[in-house]
């Protein structure tokens, strides 16, 4: 796998992180400095985990089966969280989302992982437009004083540690240890930069405690949500949907590839 292919998978995994960052709830107010520090701590912890697992042979039957089970559980969690979030905030029927998901998986059965990775172009485009749109909409709200008007203390909590889950997804896609570490670090870097950038933008644009009880992406869009002229929240719903379906497609491709490898291993032993 060359660097271009590696970056393609890293961007697809970034879409998964952004989806999780958009739809996940939080039970407490988290101010920018606190969030950014925890993102950096998470980055350091998961970088260590990357090197700890770098020598593990994930083509081995036990580890391969374990990853398959973890990925299947992950897919169910994503479907559950997305349908729940969409039903609450957009009033959409859960059955419709599940039907579309099932139809997508049926279509994707004939596609291999190399073809599905091309979805990274869609992920990159929509999320780039998302970031630019957020910045353009909030440029009038930028004020350095805002970031100092709220809490600046940092209270360490395990609940604030970000899980860069897709380092495990990439263990299935990339066999070479050196290339795997490269792609995993790229994925984490892209994810951390996006989260930190959105968090800084939130801190520069929003004053007051209320809008920090939800994630930065949700709070920045909430300002314009329901505006009868712009209806910006429609675009956020589109990006959420794109990230959801590309993420499900990615996991489906990875699980299918892992199952094929397990089957080939069994046939070789027999």
Coordinates of C-alpha atoms in Angstrom, one line a residue:
X1 CA 0.0 0.0 0.0
X2 CA 1.4 3.4 -1.0
X3 CA 1.0 6.6 0.9
X4 CA -1.8 7.8 -1.4
X5 CA -3.9 4.7 -0.6
X6 CA -3.0 5.0 3.0
X7 CA -4.2 8.6 3.1
X8 CA -7.4 7.5 1.4
X9 CA -8.2 5.1 4.2
X10 CA -7.1 7.7 6.8
X11 CA -9.6 10.2 5.4
X12 CA -12.4 7.6 5.4
X13 CA -11.7 6.9 9.1
X14 CA -11.7 10.7 9.7
X15 CA -15.3 10.8 8.4
X16 CA -16.1 8.1 11.1
X17 CA -14.5 10.3 13.8
X18 CA -16.4 13.4 12.6
X19 CA -19.7 11.5 12.6
X20 CA -19.1 10.4 16.1
X21 CA -18.1 13.9 17.1
X22 CA -21.3 15.3 15.7
X23 CA -23.8 12.8 17.0
X24 CA -22.3 12.0 20.4
X25 CA -23.8 13.7 23.4
X26 CA -22.0 15.0 26.5
X27 CA -23.2 15.0 30.1
X28 CA -21.3 18.1 31.2
X29 CA -20.1 21.5 30.1
X30 CA -16.7 21.3 28.4
X31 CA -14.9 24.5 27.7
X32 CA -12.4 24.8 24.8
X33 CA -9.1 24.7 26.8
X34 CA -10.3 21.6 28.7
X35 CA -11.4 19.9 25.5
X36 CA -8.2 20.6 23.6
X37 CA -6.0 19.4 26.5
X38 CA -7.9 16.1 26.6
X39 CA -7.6 15.8 22.8
X40 CA -3.9 16.1 23.1
X41 CA -3.7 13.7 26.0
X42 CA -5.8 11.2 23.9
X43 CA -3.5 11.7 21.0
X44 CA -0.5 10.8 23.1
X45 CA -2.2 7.8 24.7
X46 CA -3.4 6.3 21.4
X47 CA 0.0 6.9 19.8
X48 CA 1.4 4.7 22.5
X49 CA -1.3 2.1 21.8
X50 CA -0.4 2.1 18.1
X51 CA 3.2 1.2 18.9
X52 CA 2.2 -1.3 21.5
X53 CA 0.1 -3.3 19.0
X54 CA 2.3 -2.7 16.1
X55 CA 4.1 -6.0 16.5
X56 CA 0.9 -8.0 16.7
X57 CA 0.2 -10.2 13.8
X58 CA -3.5 -9.4 13.0
X59 CA -3.5 -11.9 10.2
X60 CA -3.5 -14.5 13.0
X61 CA -6.8 -16.3 13.4
X62 CA -7.5 -15.2 17.0
X63 CA -6.7 -11.5 16.5
X64 CA -8.5 -11.4 13.2
X65 CA -11.7 -12.9 14.7
X66 CA -11.5 -10.5 17.6
X67 CA -11.2 -7.5 15.3
X68 CA -14.2 -8.8 13.2
X69 CA -16.3 -9.0 16.4
X70 CA -15.2 -5.6 17.5
X71 CA -16.0 -4.0 14.1
X72 CA -19.4 -5.7 13.9
X73 CA -20.2 -4.3 17.4
X74 CA -19.0 -0.9 16.3
X75 CA -21.3 -0.9 13.3
X76 CA -24.3 -1.7 15.4
X77 CA -23.4 1.1 17.8
X78 CA -23.0 3.6 15.0
X79 CA -26.4 2.6 13.5
X80 CA -28.0 2.8 16.9
X81 CA -26.5 6.2 17.8
X82 CA -27.2 7.7 14.3
X83 CA -30.8 6.6 14.1
X84 CA -31.5 7.8 17.7
X85 CA -29.8 11.2 17.0
X86 CA -31.6 11.7 13.7
X87 CA -35.0 10.8 15.2
X88 CA -34.6 13.3 18.0
X89 CA -33.1 16.2 16.0
X90 CA -34.6 15.7 12.6
X91 CA -37.7 13.7 13.3
X92 CA -36.9 11.1 10.7
X93 CA -38.3 7.6 10.8
X94 CA -35.8 5.1 12.2
X95 CA -37.2 2.4 9.9
X96 CA -36.4 4.5 6.8
X97 CA -32.7 4.8 7.9
X98 CA -32.5 1.1 8.6
X99 CA -34.0 0.2 5.3
X100 CA -31.6 2.5 3.4
X101 CA -28.7 1.0 5.4
X102 CA -29.8 -2.5 4.5
X103 CA -30.2 -1.6 0.8
X104 CA -26.7 0.0 0.8
X105 CA -25.1 -3.2 2.3
X106 CA -26.9 -5.3 -0.3
X107 CA -25.4 -3.2 -3.1
X108 CA -22.0 -3.1 -1.5
X109 CA -21.7 -6.9 -1.4
X110 CA -20.3 -7.0 -4.9
X111 CA -17.7 -4.3 -4.2
X112 CA -14.3 -5.0 -2.7
X113 CA -12.4 -2.8 -0.2
X114 CA -10.2 -1.1 -2.9
X115 CA -13.2 0.2 -4.7
X116 CA -15.0 1.4 -1.5
X117 CA -12.0 3.3 -0.4
X118 CA -12.7 5.7 -3.3
X119 CA -15.5 7.1 -1.1
X120 CA -12.8 9.1 0.6
X121 CA -13.3 11.8 -2.1
X122 CA -16.9 12.3 -1.0
X123 CA -15.9 12.3 2.6
X124 CA -13.2 14.9 2.0
X125 CA -15.4 17.1 -0.1
X126 CA -18.4 17.3 2.2
X127 CA -16.4 17.8 5.4
X128 CA -14.2 20.4 3.8
X129 CA -17.3 22.3 2.7
X130 CA -18.6 21.8 6.2
X131 CA -15.6 23.4 7.9
X132 CA -15.5 26.3 5.4
X133 CA -19.2 26.9 5.8
X134 CA -18.9 27.0 9.6
X135 CA -16.0 29.4 9.4
X136 CA -17.8 31.7 6.9
X137 CA -21.0 31.8 8.9
X138 CA -19.2 32.6 12.2
X139 CA -16.6 35.0 10.9
X140 CA -18.6 37.9 12.2
X141 CA -18.7 36.3 15.7
X142 CA -14.9 35.9 16.0
X143 CA -13.7 37.6 19.1
X144 CA -10.5 36.6 21.0
X145 CA -12.2 37.9 24.2
X146 CA -14.8 35.1 24.0
X147 CA -12.3 32.3 24.6
X148 CA -11.2 34.0 27.9
X149 CA -14.7 34.8 29.1
X150 CA -15.5 31.2 30.0
X151 CA -13.9 28.6 32.2
X152 CA -10.2 28.1 31.5
X153 CA -9.5 25.4 34.1
X154 CA -8.7 21.8 33.0
X155 CA -10.2 19.0 35.0
X156 CA -8.9 15.6 33.9
X157 CA -11.6 13.0 33.4
X158 CA -11.5 9.6 31.6
X159 CA -14.9 10.4 30.2
X160 CA -13.3 13.3 28.2
X161 CA -10.7 11.1 26.6
X162 CA -11.3 10.6 22.9
X163 CA -11.2 7.1 21.5
X164 CA -9.5 7.0 18.1
X165 CA -11.2 3.7 17.4
X166 CA -10.2 3.3 13.8
X167 CA -6.6 2.5 14.6
X168 CA -8.1 -1.0 14.9
X169 CA -10.0 -0.7 11.6
X170 CA -6.7 0.1 9.9
X171 CA -5.0 -3.0 11.3
X172 CA -7.2 -5.1 9.0
X173 CA -6.6 -3.0 5.9
X174 CA -2.9 -2.5 6.2
X175 CA -0.7 -5.6 6.7
X176 CA 2.8 -4.1 6.8
X177 CA 3.7 -2.9 10.3
X178 CA 5.6 0.2 9.0
X179 CA 2.8 1.2 6.7
X180 CA 0.1 0.5 9.3
X181 CA 1.7 2.8 11.8
X182 CA 2.0 5.5 9.2
X183 CA -1.7 5.3 8.2
X184 CA -2.8 5.1 11.9
X185 CA -0.9 8.2 12.8
X186 CA -2.2 10.0 9.8
X187 CA -5.8 9.2 10.7
X188 CA -5.2 10.3 14.3
X189 CA -3.5 13.5 13.2
X190 CA -6.3 14.4 10.8
X191 CA -8.9 13.7 13.5
X192 CA -7.1 15.7 16.2
X193 CA -6.5 18.7 14.0
X194 CA -10.2 18.8 13.0
X195 CA -11.5 18.5 16.5
X196 CA -9.0 21.1 17.9
X197 CA -9.8 23.5 15.0
X198 CA -13.6 23.3 15.5
X199 CA -13.1 23.6 19.3
X200 CA -11.0 26.8 18.9
X201 CA -13.6 28.2 16.5
X202 CA -16.3 27.5 19.1
X203 CA -14.3 29.3 21.8
X204 CA -13.7 32.3 19.6
X205 CA -17.3 32.6 18.5
X206 CA -19.5 31.7 21.4
X207 CA -19.8 33.5 24.8
X208 CA -21.7 32.0 27.7
X209 CA -21.9 28.6 29.2
X210 CA -25.1 27.2 27.6
X211 CA -23.6 26.4 24.2
X212 CA -20.8 24.4 25.7
X213 CA -23.1 21.7 27.0
X214 CA -23.2 20.3 23.4
X215 CA -20.3 19.4 21.1
X216 CA -18.7 22.3 19.1
X217 CA -20.1 21.2 15.8
X218 CA -23.6 21.1 17.2
X219 CA -23.3 24.5 19.0
X220 CA -21.8 26.3 16.0
X221 CA -24.7 25.1 13.9
X222 CA -27.3 25.7 16.6
X223 CA -26.9 29.4 16.2
X224 CA -28.3 29.2 12.7
X225 CA -30.6 26.2 13.2
X226 CA -34.2 27.0 12.3
X227 CA -33.3 30.2 10.4
X228 CA -36.2 30.5 7.9
X229 CA -33.8 32.1 5.3
X230 CA -30.7 29.9 5.5
X231 CA -31.8 26.7 7.2
X232 CA -28.1 25.8 7.7
X233 CA -29.1 22.8 9.8
X234 CA -30.2 21.1 6.6
X235 CA -26.6 21.0 5.4
X236 CA -25.4 19.6 8.7
X237 CA -28.0 16.8 8.3
X238 CA -26.6 16.1 4.8
X239 CA -23.0 15.9 6.1
X240 CA -24.1 13.6 8.9
X241 CA -25.8 11.3 6.5
X242 CA -22.8 11.3 4.1
X243 CA -20.4 10.5 7.0
X244 CA -22.8 7.8 8.3
X245 CA -23.2 6.0 5.0
X246 CA -19.5 6.2 4.0
X247 CA -18.6 5.0 7.5
X248 CA -21.0 2.0 7.3
X249 CA -19.6 1.2 3.8
X250 CA -16.0 1.3 5.1
X251 CA -16.7 -1.0 8.0
X252 CA -18.7 -3.4 5.7
X253 CA -15.7 -3.5 3.3
X254 CA -13.2 -4.1 6.2
X255 CA -15.3 -6.8 7.8
X256 CA -15.8 -8.5 4.4
X257 CA -12.1 -8.4 3.8
X258 CA -11.3 -9.8 7.2
X259 CA -13.8 -12.7 6.8
X260 CA -12.3 -13.6 3.4
X261 CA -8.8 -13.7 5.0
X262 CA -10.1 -15.9 7.8
X263 CA -11.7 -18.3 5.2
X264 CA -8.4 -18.4 3.2
X265 CA -6.4 -19.2 6.4
X266 CA -8.8 -22.0 7.2
X267 CA -8.6 -23.4 3.7
X268 CA -4.8 -23.3 3.8
X269 CA -4.7 -25.3 7.0
X270 CA -7.1 -27.9 5.6

